[in-house]
mmCIF file of C-alpha atoms in Angstrom:
data_model
loop_
_atom_site.group_PDB
_atom_site.id
_atom_site.type_symbol
_atom_site.label_atom_id
_atom_site.label_comp_id
_atom_site.label_asym_id
_atom_site.label_seq_id
_atom_site.Cartn_x
_atom_site.Cartn_y
_atom_site.Cartn_z
ATOM 1 C CA UNK A 15 0.000 0.000 0.000
ATOM 2 C CA UNK A 16 0.824 3.633 -0.222
ATOM 3 C CA UNK A 17 1.550 5.915 2.704
ATOM 4 C CA UNK A 18 -0.164 9.226 2.090
ATOM 5 C CA UNK A 19 0.582 12.526 3.759
ATOM 6 C CA UNK A 20 -2.098 15.179 3.787
ATOM 7 C CA UNK A 21 -1.867 17.626 0.856
ATOM 8 C CA UNK A 22 1.295 16.188 -0.726
ATOM 9 C CA UNK A 23 1.303 15.414 -4.459
ATOM 10 C CA UNK A 24 0.404 11.742 -4.075
ATOM 11 C CA UNK A 25 -2.405 12.604 -1.665
ATOM 12 C CA UNK A 26 -3.815 15.159 -4.130
ATOM 13 C CA UNK A 27 -3.511 12.638 -6.971
ATOM 14 C CA UNK A 28 -5.619 10.070 -5.099
ATOM 15 C CA UNK A 29 -8.022 12.737 -3.874
ATOM 16 C CA UNK A 30 -8.629 13.775 -7.492
ATOM 17 C CA UNK A 31 -9.104 10.132 -8.560
ATOM 18 C CA UNK A 32 -11.645 9.680 -5.772
ATOM 19 C CA UNK A 33 -13.567 12.783 -6.814
ATOM 20 C CA UNK A 34 -13.579 11.545 -10.396
ATOM 21 C CA UNK A 35 -14.903 8.117 -9.371
ATOM 22 C CA UNK A 36 -17.547 9.694 -7.127
ATOM 23 C CA UNK A 37 -19.158 10.996 -10.304
ATOM 24 C CA UNK A 38 -19.927 7.425 -11.307
ATOM 25 C CA UNK A 39 -21.037 6.310 -7.857
ATOM 26 C CA UNK A 40 -24.240 5.951 -5.882
ATOM 27 C CA UNK A 41 -24.262 6.398 -2.119
ATOM 28 C CA UNK A 42 -26.451 3.945 -0.185
ATOM 29 C CA UNK A 43 -27.443 4.220 3.475
ATOM 30 C CA UNK A 44 -29.148 1.300 5.212
ATOM 31 C CA UNK A 45 -31.551 3.037 7.583
ATOM 32 C CA UNK A 46 -34.049 0.438 8.710
ATOM 33 C CA UNK A 47 -33.430 0.571 12.429
ATOM 34 C CA UNK A 48 -34.903 2.279 15.417
ATOM 35 C CA UNK A 49 -32.785 3.607 18.255
ATOM 36 C CA UNK A 50 -34.514 1.829 21.138
ATOM 37 C CA UNK A 51 -31.450 -0.276 22.043
ATOM 38 C CA UNK A 52 -29.504 2.978 22.275
ATOM 39 C CA UNK A 53 -32.117 4.596 24.499
ATOM 40 C CA UNK A 54 -33.327 6.801 21.644
ATOM 41 C CA UNK A 55 -37.072 6.964 20.944
ATOM 42 C CA UNK A 56 -36.895 7.524 17.179
ATOM 43 C CA UNK A 57 -35.127 6.433 14.022
ATOM 44 C CA UNK A 58 -31.373 5.933 14.253
ATOM 45 C CA UNK A 59 -30.565 8.341 11.403
ATOM 46 C CA UNK A 60 -32.060 11.148 13.533
ATOM 47 C CA UNK A 61 -29.568 10.577 16.358
ATOM 48 C CA UNK A 62 -26.965 13.325 16.700
ATOM 49 C CA UNK A 63 -23.661 12.281 15.162
ATOM 50 C CA UNK A 64 -21.695 15.020 16.899
ATOM 51 C CA UNK A 65 -22.017 16.892 20.147
ATOM 52 C CA UNK A 66 -20.238 19.824 18.511
ATOM 53 C CA UNK A 67 -22.440 20.306 15.442
ATOM 54 C CA UNK A 68 -25.632 18.581 16.571
ATOM 55 C CA UNK A 69 -26.026 17.155 13.080
ATOM 56 C CA UNK A 70 -28.032 13.965 12.798
ATOM 57 C CA UNK A 71 -26.496 11.006 10.998
ATOM 58 C CA UNK A 72 -28.743 11.710 8.032
ATOM 59 C CA UNK A 73 -27.619 15.343 7.862
ATOM 60 C CA UNK A 74 -24.001 14.212 8.202
ATOM 61 C CA UNK A 75 -24.334 11.908 5.158
ATOM 62 C CA UNK A 76 -26.128 14.562 3.098
ATOM 63 C CA UNK A 77 -23.493 17.196 3.934
ATOM 64 C CA UNK A 78 -20.703 14.847 2.864
ATOM 65 C CA UNK A 79 -22.400 14.161 -0.458
ATOM 66 C CA UNK A 80 -22.819 17.917 -0.981
ATOM 67 C CA UNK A 81 -19.120 18.532 -0.265
ATOM 68 C CA UNK A 82 -18.061 15.840 -2.746
ATOM 69 C CA UNK A 83 -20.360 17.359 -5.368
ATOM 70 C CA UNK A 84 -18.973 20.847 -4.716
ATOM 71 C CA UNK A 85 -15.378 19.610 -4.888
ATOM 72 C CA UNK A 86 -16.139 17.883 -8.206
ATOM 73 C CA UNK A 87 -17.561 21.123 -9.577
ATOM 74 C CA UNK A 88 -14.225 22.814 -8.844
ATOM 75 C CA UNK A 89 -12.081 20.306 -10.711
ATOM 76 C CA UNK A 90 -11.563 19.798 -14.416
ATOM 77 C CA UNK A 91 -10.941 16.071 -13.878
ATOM 78 C CA UNK A 92 -14.546 14.940 -13.608
ATOM 79 C CA UNK A 93 -16.690 14.668 -16.694
ATOM 80 C CA UNK A 94 -19.676 13.617 -14.551
ATOM 81 C CA UNK A 95 -20.610 16.705 -12.555
ATOM 82 C CA UNK A 96 -24.310 16.120 -11.882
ATOM 83 C CA UNK A 97 -25.822 15.284 -8.523
ATOM 84 C CA UNK A 98 -24.662 12.053 -6.889
ATOM 85 C CA UNK A 99 -27.615 9.718 -6.288
ATOM 86 C CA UNK A 100 -28.326 8.936 -2.639
ATOM 87 C CA UNK A 101 -30.394 5.843 -1.842
ATOM 88 C CA UNK A 102 -31.773 5.374 1.663
ATOM 89 C CA UNK A 103 -32.999 1.877 2.472
ATOM 90 C CA UNK A 104 -35.741 2.051 5.099
ATOM 91 C CA UNK A 105 -38.087 -0.396 6.853
ATOM 92 C CA UNK A 106 -41.759 -0.306 7.788
ATOM 93 C CA UNK A 107 -40.723 1.390 11.048
ATOM 94 C CA UNK A 108 -38.462 4.023 9.527
ATOM 95 C CA UNK A 109 -39.846 4.779 6.057
ATOM 96 C CA UNK A 110 -42.328 7.545 6.882
ATOM 97 C CA UNK A 111 -40.210 9.219 9.605
ATOM 98 C CA UNK A 112 -37.195 9.260 7.254
ATOM 99 C CA UNK A 113 -39.198 10.816 4.424
ATOM 100 C CA UNK A 114 -40.667 13.372 6.844
ATOM 101 C CA UNK A 115 -37.216 14.247 8.224
ATOM 102 C CA UNK A 116 -35.881 14.820 4.721
ATOM 103 C CA UNK A 117 -38.812 17.031 3.710
ATOM 104 C CA UNK A 118 -38.794 19.013 6.977
ATOM 105 C CA UNK A 119 -35.091 19.753 6.495
ATOM 106 C CA UNK A 120 -35.271 20.500 2.764
ATOM 107 C CA UNK A 121 -33.293 17.302 2.040
ATOM 108 C CA UNK A 122 -30.352 18.829 3.936
ATOM 109 C CA UNK A 123 -29.378 20.741 0.794
ATOM 110 C CA UNK A 124 -29.590 17.845 -1.663
ATOM 111 C CA UNK A 125 -32.002 17.915 -4.578
ATOM 112 C CA UNK A 126 -35.179 15.927 -3.844
ATOM 113 C CA UNK A 127 -34.783 14.072 -7.156
ATOM 114 C CA UNK A 128 -31.332 12.778 -6.202
ATOM 115 C CA UNK A 129 -32.613 11.197 -2.970
ATOM 116 C CA UNK A 130 -34.380 7.844 -3.291
ATOM 117 C CA UNK A 131 -36.052 6.391 -0.192
ATOM 118 C CA UNK A 132 -36.739 2.682 -0.702
ATOM 119 C CA UNK A 133 -38.443 0.307 1.700
ATOM 120 C CA UNK A 134 -36.593 -2.966 2.276
ATOM 121 C CA UNK A 135 -38.275 -6.341 2.013
ATOM 122 C CA UNK A 136 -38.801 -8.394 5.145
ATOM 123 C CA UNK A 137 -37.233 -11.779 5.831
ATOM 124 C CA UNK A 138 -37.781 -14.427 8.474
ATOM 125 C CA UNK A 139 -35.938 -14.022 11.797
ATOM 126 C CA UNK A 140 -33.826 -16.747 13.327
ATOM 127 C CA UNK A 141 -33.382 -17.312 17.047
ATOM 128 C CA UNK A 142 -29.945 -18.907 16.761
ATOM 129 C CA UNK A 143 -27.129 -19.857 14.395
ATOM 130 C CA UNK A 144 -28.698 -23.278 13.783
ATOM 131 C CA UNK A 145 -31.509 -21.641 11.811
ATOM 132 C CA UNK A 146 -34.377 -22.007 14.263
ATOM 133 C CA UNK A 147 -37.167 -19.663 13.120
ATOM 134 C CA UNK A 148 -38.376 -17.019 15.563
ATOM 135 C CA UNK A 149 -42.081 -17.099 16.273
ATOM 136 C CA UNK A 150 -44.253 -14.102 16.958
ATOM 137 C CA UNK A 151 -44.824 -14.027 20.749
ATOM 138 C CA UNK A 152 -48.400 -12.771 20.234
ATOM 139 C CA UNK A 153 -49.275 -15.552 17.766
ATOM 140 C CA UNK A 154 -46.998 -18.620 17.864
ATOM 141 C CA UNK A 155 -48.242 -19.710 14.417
ATOM 142 C CA UNK A 156 -46.667 -16.642 12.797
ATOM 143 C CA UNK A 157 -42.951 -16.310 12.046
ATOM 144 C CA UNK A 158 -41.309 -13.043 13.050
ATOM 145 C CA UNK A 159 -39.828 -10.968 10.260
ATOM 146 C CA UNK A 160 -37.379 -8.083 10.084
ATOM 147 C CA UNK A 161 -36.033 -5.783 7.366
ATOM 148 C CA UNK A 162 -33.582 -7.532 5.084
ATOM 149 C CA UNK A 163 -30.785 -5.042 5.720
ATOM 150 C CA UNK A 164 -27.513 -4.904 3.843
ATOM 151 C CA UNK A 165 -28.166 -8.113 1.929
ATOM 152 C CA UNK A 166 -31.080 -6.534 0.081
ATOM 153 C CA UNK A 167 -29.246 -3.581 -1.461
ATOM 154 C CA UNK A 168 -28.539 -5.059 -4.904
ATOM 155 C CA UNK A 169 -31.915 -6.771 -5.245
ATOM 156 C CA UNK A 170 -33.720 -3.598 -4.145
ATOM 157 C CA UNK A 171 -31.832 -1.406 -6.634
ATOM 158 C CA UNK A 172 -32.562 -3.954 -9.370
ATOM 159 C CA UNK A 173 -36.240 -4.455 -8.452
ATOM 160 C CA UNK A 174 -36.912 -0.695 -8.442
ATOM 161 C CA UNK A 175 -35.042 -0.300 -11.765
ATOM 162 C CA UNK A 176 -32.805 2.318 -10.140
ATOM 163 C CA UNK A 177 -29.635 0.350 -10.935
ATOM 164 C CA UNK A 178 -30.492 0.460 -14.628
ATOM 165 C CA UNK A 179 -31.417 4.141 -14.430
ATOM 166 C CA UNK A 180 -28.167 5.037 -12.651
ATOM 167 C CA UNK A 181 -26.132 3.129 -15.259
ATOM 168 C CA UNK A 182 -27.840 5.078 -18.063
ATOM 169 C CA UNK A 183 -27.377 8.507 -16.481
#
């Protein structure tokens, strides 16, 4: 590997390559969880990511995408200078609150058309590593389900035709 030192020529070279590649990228955030295990009453992406700024995790991600876009605008290296697509994978529990948070905060400076909020499919829950299915405590005939999570990203982008759209843009 390479050892990089901030702002030296090799660092700037790789920084420029990264900005160039960002133009052909899609950012995906898996945001299907609630913050109850963390003692937070809402969606995890609304939790403050910094005591200094008070930014939520969702704002933090949006700000980083905006900075990358702005940096790309200031370089002649990138041919692709349009908005970077941002896909947020939600669950039944987080879909509406995530959409509301985005709208209430004017998409944290991103364009509404570059942000895609997609609800994940649900899959059966297991109680252990041997594959024992978890049953719903309220109705033992039913199997508990949960959002698919990271494993659903490619299928979800394909099923919604966003992968094809992003490739053509």
